[in-house]
């Protein structure tokens, strides 16, 4: 079983999409580090203030700052491509996992209070 998992991950890591995802990650971290820091800082400040409710002093400015920082980062073409690839790879993983769950669940039926293999009595 572990051999199959190793083979699956090796094949996934060898895809053009996964290699491009890693390239984009490195590019984004290198070239947009100040935008990432600005976004994370604005997000943290906004989330912290949000604990105190909608009427907390200055929350509107923090929300605007957070939204603006997110727009600046997420509008970059490399970031857009990165998230598109991430969603594509996640959809593939989810489909494969669902296929495995279906294959395994079809092997078993309920028999009394314990599961037994189909065909066994």
PDB file of C-alpha atoms in Angstrom:
ATOM      1  CA  UNK A   1       0.000   0.000   0.000  1.00  0.00           C
ATOM      2  CA  UNK A   2       2.799   2.431   0.876  1.00  0.00           C
ATOM      3  CA  UNK A   3       4.399   1.672  -2.477  1.00  0.00           C
ATOM      4  CA  UNK A   4       1.204   2.795  -4.203  1.00  0.00           C
ATOM      5  CA  UNK A   5       1.136   5.992  -2.156  1.00  0.00           C
ATOM      6  CA  UNK A   6       4.774   6.685  -3.024  1.00  0.00           C
ATOM      7  CA  UNK A   7       4.050   6.061  -6.706  1.00  0.00           C
ATOM      8  CA  UNK A   8       0.973   8.316  -6.626  1.00  0.00           C
ATOM      9  CA  UNK A   9       2.806  11.200  -4.964  1.00  0.00           C
ATOM     10  CA  UNK A  10       5.802  10.819  -7.291  1.00  0.00           C
ATOM     11  CA  UNK A  11       3.478  11.001 -10.307  1.00  0.00           C
ATOM     12  CA  UNK A  12       1.676  14.027  -8.848  1.00  0.00           C
ATOM     13  CA  UNK A  13       4.942  15.822  -8.095  1.00  0.00           C
ATOM     14  CA  UNK A  14       6.081  15.130 -11.651  1.00  0.00           C
ATOM     15  CA  UNK A  15       3.096  16.848 -13.296  1.00  0.00           C
ATOM     16  CA  UNK A  16       3.537  20.138 -15.121  1.00  0.00           C
ATOM     17  CA  UNK A  17       0.883  21.709 -12.895  1.00  0.00           C
ATOM     18  CA  UNK A  18       2.611  20.774  -9.646  1.00  0.00           C
ATOM     19  CA  UNK A  19       6.021  21.914 -10.892  1.00  0.00           C
ATOM     20  CA  UNK A  20       4.507  25.215 -11.997  1.00  0.00           C
ATOM     21  CA  UNK A  21       2.802  25.604  -8.612  1.00  0.00           C
ATOM     22  CA  UNK A  22       6.193  25.312  -6.896  1.00  0.00           C
ATOM     23  CA  UNK A  23       7.775  27.782  -9.325  1.00  0.00           C
ATOM     24  CA  UNK A  24       4.989  30.275  -8.669  1.00  0.00           C
ATOM     25  CA  UNK A  25       5.267  29.813  -4.910  1.00  0.00           C
ATOM     26  CA  UNK A  26       8.962  30.620  -5.016  1.00  0.00           C
ATOM     27  CA  UNK A  27       8.433  33.571  -7.371  1.00  0.00           C
ATOM     28  CA  UNK A  28       5.634  35.022  -5.235  1.00  0.00           C
ATOM     29  CA  UNK A  29       7.612  34.657  -2.007  1.00  0.00           C
ATOM     30  CA  UNK A  30      10.639  36.310  -3.584  1.00  0.00           C
ATOM     31  CA  UNK A  31       8.978  39.122  -5.528  1.00  0.00           C
ATOM     32  CA  UNK A  32       5.924  39.961  -3.440  1.00  0.00           C
ATOM     33  CA  UNK A  33       7.265  39.556   0.090  1.00  0.00           C
ATOM     34  CA  UNK A  34       6.400  43.141   1.041  1.00  0.00           C
ATOM     35  CA  UNK A  35       2.820  42.661  -0.220  1.00  0.00           C
ATOM     36  CA  UNK A  36       2.550  39.382   1.700  1.00  0.00           C
ATOM     37  CA  UNK A  37       3.792  41.010   4.892  1.00  0.00           C
ATOM     38  CA  UNK A  38       1.415  43.935   4.400  1.00  0.00           C
ATOM     39  CA  UNK A  39      -1.494  41.581   3.805  1.00  0.00           C
ATOM     40  CA  UNK A  40      -0.701  39.364   6.809  1.00  0.00           C
ATOM     41  CA  UNK A  41      -0.219  42.399   9.065  1.00  0.00           C
ATOM     42  CA  UNK A  42      -3.483  44.015   7.957  1.00  0.00           C
ATOM     43  CA  UNK A  43      -5.294  40.689   8.335  1.00  0.00           C
ATOM     44  CA  UNK A  44      -3.959  40.129  11.867  1.00  0.00           C
ATOM     45  CA  UNK A  45      -4.890  43.642  12.990  1.00  0.00           C
ATOM     46  CA  UNK A  46      -8.371  43.336  11.515  1.00  0.00           C
ATOM     47  CA  UNK A  47      -8.977  39.869  13.004  1.00  0.00           C
ATOM     48  CA  UNK A  48      -7.792  41.059  16.407  1.00  0.00           C
ATOM     49  CA  UNK A  49     -10.095  44.072  16.348  1.00  0.00           C
ATOM     50  CA  UNK A  50     -13.008  41.977  15.044  1.00  0.00           C
ATOM     51  CA  UNK A  51     -13.099  40.167  18.393  1.00  0.00           C
ATOM     52  CA  UNK A  52     -14.463  43.331  19.952  1.00  0.00           C
ATOM     53  CA  UNK A  53     -17.417  43.557  17.618  1.00  0.00           C
ATOM     54  CA  UNK A  54     -18.557  45.752  14.765  1.00  0.00           C
ATOM     55  CA  UNK A  55     -18.525  48.877  16.919  1.00  0.00           C
ATOM     56  CA  UNK A  56     -14.876  48.633  17.937  1.00  0.00           C
ATOM     57  CA  UNK A  57     -13.038  51.883  17.424  1.00  0.00           C
ATOM     58  CA  UNK A  58     -11.196  51.979  14.107  1.00  0.00           C
ATOM     59  CA  UNK A  59     -12.515  48.680  12.769  1.00  0.00           C
ATOM     60  CA  UNK A  60     -13.754  50.271   9.531  1.00  0.00           C
ATOM     61  CA  UNK A  61     -10.299  51.612   8.727  1.00  0.00           C
ATOM     62  CA  UNK A  62      -8.709  48.260   9.533  1.00  0.00           C
ATOM     63  CA  UNK A  63     -11.241  46.480   7.326  1.00  0.00           C
ATOM     64  CA  UNK A  64     -10.495  48.869   4.437  1.00  0.00           C
ATOM     65  CA  UNK A  65      -6.761  48.425   4.960  1.00  0.00           C
ATOM     66  CA  UNK A  66      -7.150  44.649   4.986  1.00  0.00           C
ATOM     67  CA  UNK A  67      -9.292  44.647   1.821  1.00  0.00           C
ATOM     68  CA  UNK A  68      -6.853  46.927   0.013  1.00  0.00           C
ATOM     69  CA  UNK A  69      -3.828  44.814   0.992  1.00  0.00           C
ATOM     70  CA  UNK A  70      -5.634  41.668  -0.150  1.00  0.00           C
ATOM     71  CA  UNK A  71      -6.573  43.260  -3.502  1.00  0.00           C
ATOM     72  CA  UNK A  72      -2.977  44.351  -4.126  1.00  0.00           C
ATOM     73  CA  UNK A  73      -1.607  40.863  -3.515  1.00  0.00           C
ATOM     74  CA  UNK A  74      -4.394  38.776  -5.027  1.00  0.00           C
ATOM     75  CA  UNK A  75      -4.550  40.829  -8.237  1.00  0.00           C
ATOM     76  CA  UNK A  76      -1.015  39.867  -9.247  1.00  0.00           C
ATOM     77  CA  UNK A  77      -1.100  37.506 -12.272  1.00  0.00           C
ATOM     78  CA  UNK A  78       1.231  34.992 -10.608  1.00  0.00           C
ATOM     79  CA  UNK A  79      -0.948  34.855  -7.492  1.00  0.00           C
ATOM     80  CA  UNK A  80      -4.076  34.348  -9.601  1.00  0.00           C
ATOM     81  CA  UNK A  81      -2.377  31.541 -11.535  1.00  0.00           C
ATOM     82  CA  UNK A  82      -1.093  30.014  -8.284  1.00  0.00           C
ATOM     83  CA  UNK A  83      -4.579  29.807  -6.754  1.00  0.00           C
ATOM     84  CA  UNK A  84      -6.044  28.456 -10.016  1.00  0.00           C
ATOM     85  CA  UNK A  85      -3.451  25.667 -10.068  1.00  0.00           C
ATOM     86  CA  UNK A  86      -3.968  24.992  -6.382  1.00  0.00           C
ATOM     87  CA  UNK A  87      -7.724  24.572  -6.946  1.00  0.00           C
ATOM     88  CA  UNK A  88      -7.090  22.302  -9.944  1.00  0.00           C
ATOM     89  CA  UNK A  89      -4.721  20.065  -7.988  1.00  0.00           C
ATOM     90  CA  UNK A  90      -7.070  20.003  -4.994  1.00  0.00           C
ATOM     91  CA  UNK A  91      -9.961  18.945  -7.260  1.00  0.00           C
ATOM     92  CA  UNK A  92      -7.816  16.118  -8.637  1.00  0.00           C
ATOM     93  CA  UNK A  93      -6.880  14.963  -5.128  1.00  0.00           C
ATOM     94  CA  UNK A  94     -10.512  15.121  -3.991  1.00  0.00           C
ATOM     95  CA  UNK A  95     -11.701  13.124  -7.014  1.00  0.00           C
ATOM     96  CA  UNK A  96      -9.013  10.486  -6.438  1.00  0.00           C
ATOM     97  CA  UNK A  97      -9.859  10.273  -2.738  1.00  0.00           C
ATOM     98  CA  UNK A  98     -13.562   9.888  -3.506  1.00  0.00           C
ATOM     99  CA  UNK A  99     -12.749   7.128  -5.996  1.00  0.00           C
ATOM    100  CA  UNK A 100     -10.729   5.297  -3.334  1.00  0.00           C
ATOM    101  CA  UNK A 101     -13.490   5.711  -0.741  1.00  0.00           C
ATOM    102  CA  UNK A 102     -16.053   4.385  -3.207  1.00  0.00           C
ATOM    103  CA  UNK A 103     -13.901   1.377  -4.092  1.00  0.00           C
ATOM    104  CA  UNK A 104     -13.309   0.537  -0.434  1.00  0.00           C
ATOM    105  CA  UNK A 105     -16.915   1.075   0.670  1.00  0.00           C
ATOM    106  CA  UNK A 106     -18.198  -1.195  -2.115  1.00  0.00           C
ATOM    107  CA  UNK A 107     -16.104  -4.032  -0.684  1.00  0.00           C
ATOM    108  CA  UNK A 108     -18.042  -4.125   2.577  1.00  0.00           C
ATOM    109  CA  UNK A 109     -21.672  -4.505   3.613  1.00  0.00           C
ATOM    110  CA  UNK A 110     -23.366  -4.275   6.972  1.00  0.00           C
ATOM    111  CA  UNK A 111     -23.993  -7.668   8.497  1.00  0.00           C
ATOM    112  CA  UNK A 112     -25.501  -7.539  11.925  1.00  0.00           C
ATOM    113  CA  UNK A 113     -23.452  -5.289  14.144  1.00  0.00           C
ATOM    114  CA  UNK A 114     -20.151  -5.735  12.311  1.00  0.00           C
ATOM    115  CA  UNK A 115     -18.980  -5.180   8.752  1.00  0.00           C
ATOM    116  CA  UNK A 116     -18.193  -8.187   6.587  1.00  0.00           C
ATOM    117  CA  UNK A 117     -16.772  -8.524   3.104  1.00  0.00           C
ATOM    118  CA  UNK A 118     -19.268  -8.893   0.258  1.00  0.00           C
ATOM    119  CA  UNK A 119     -19.738 -12.488  -0.713  1.00  0.00           C
ATOM    120  CA  UNK A 120     -18.948 -13.808   2.774  1.00  0.00           C
ATOM    121  CA  UNK A 121     -21.727 -15.323   4.837  1.00  0.00           C
TER     122      UNK A 121
END
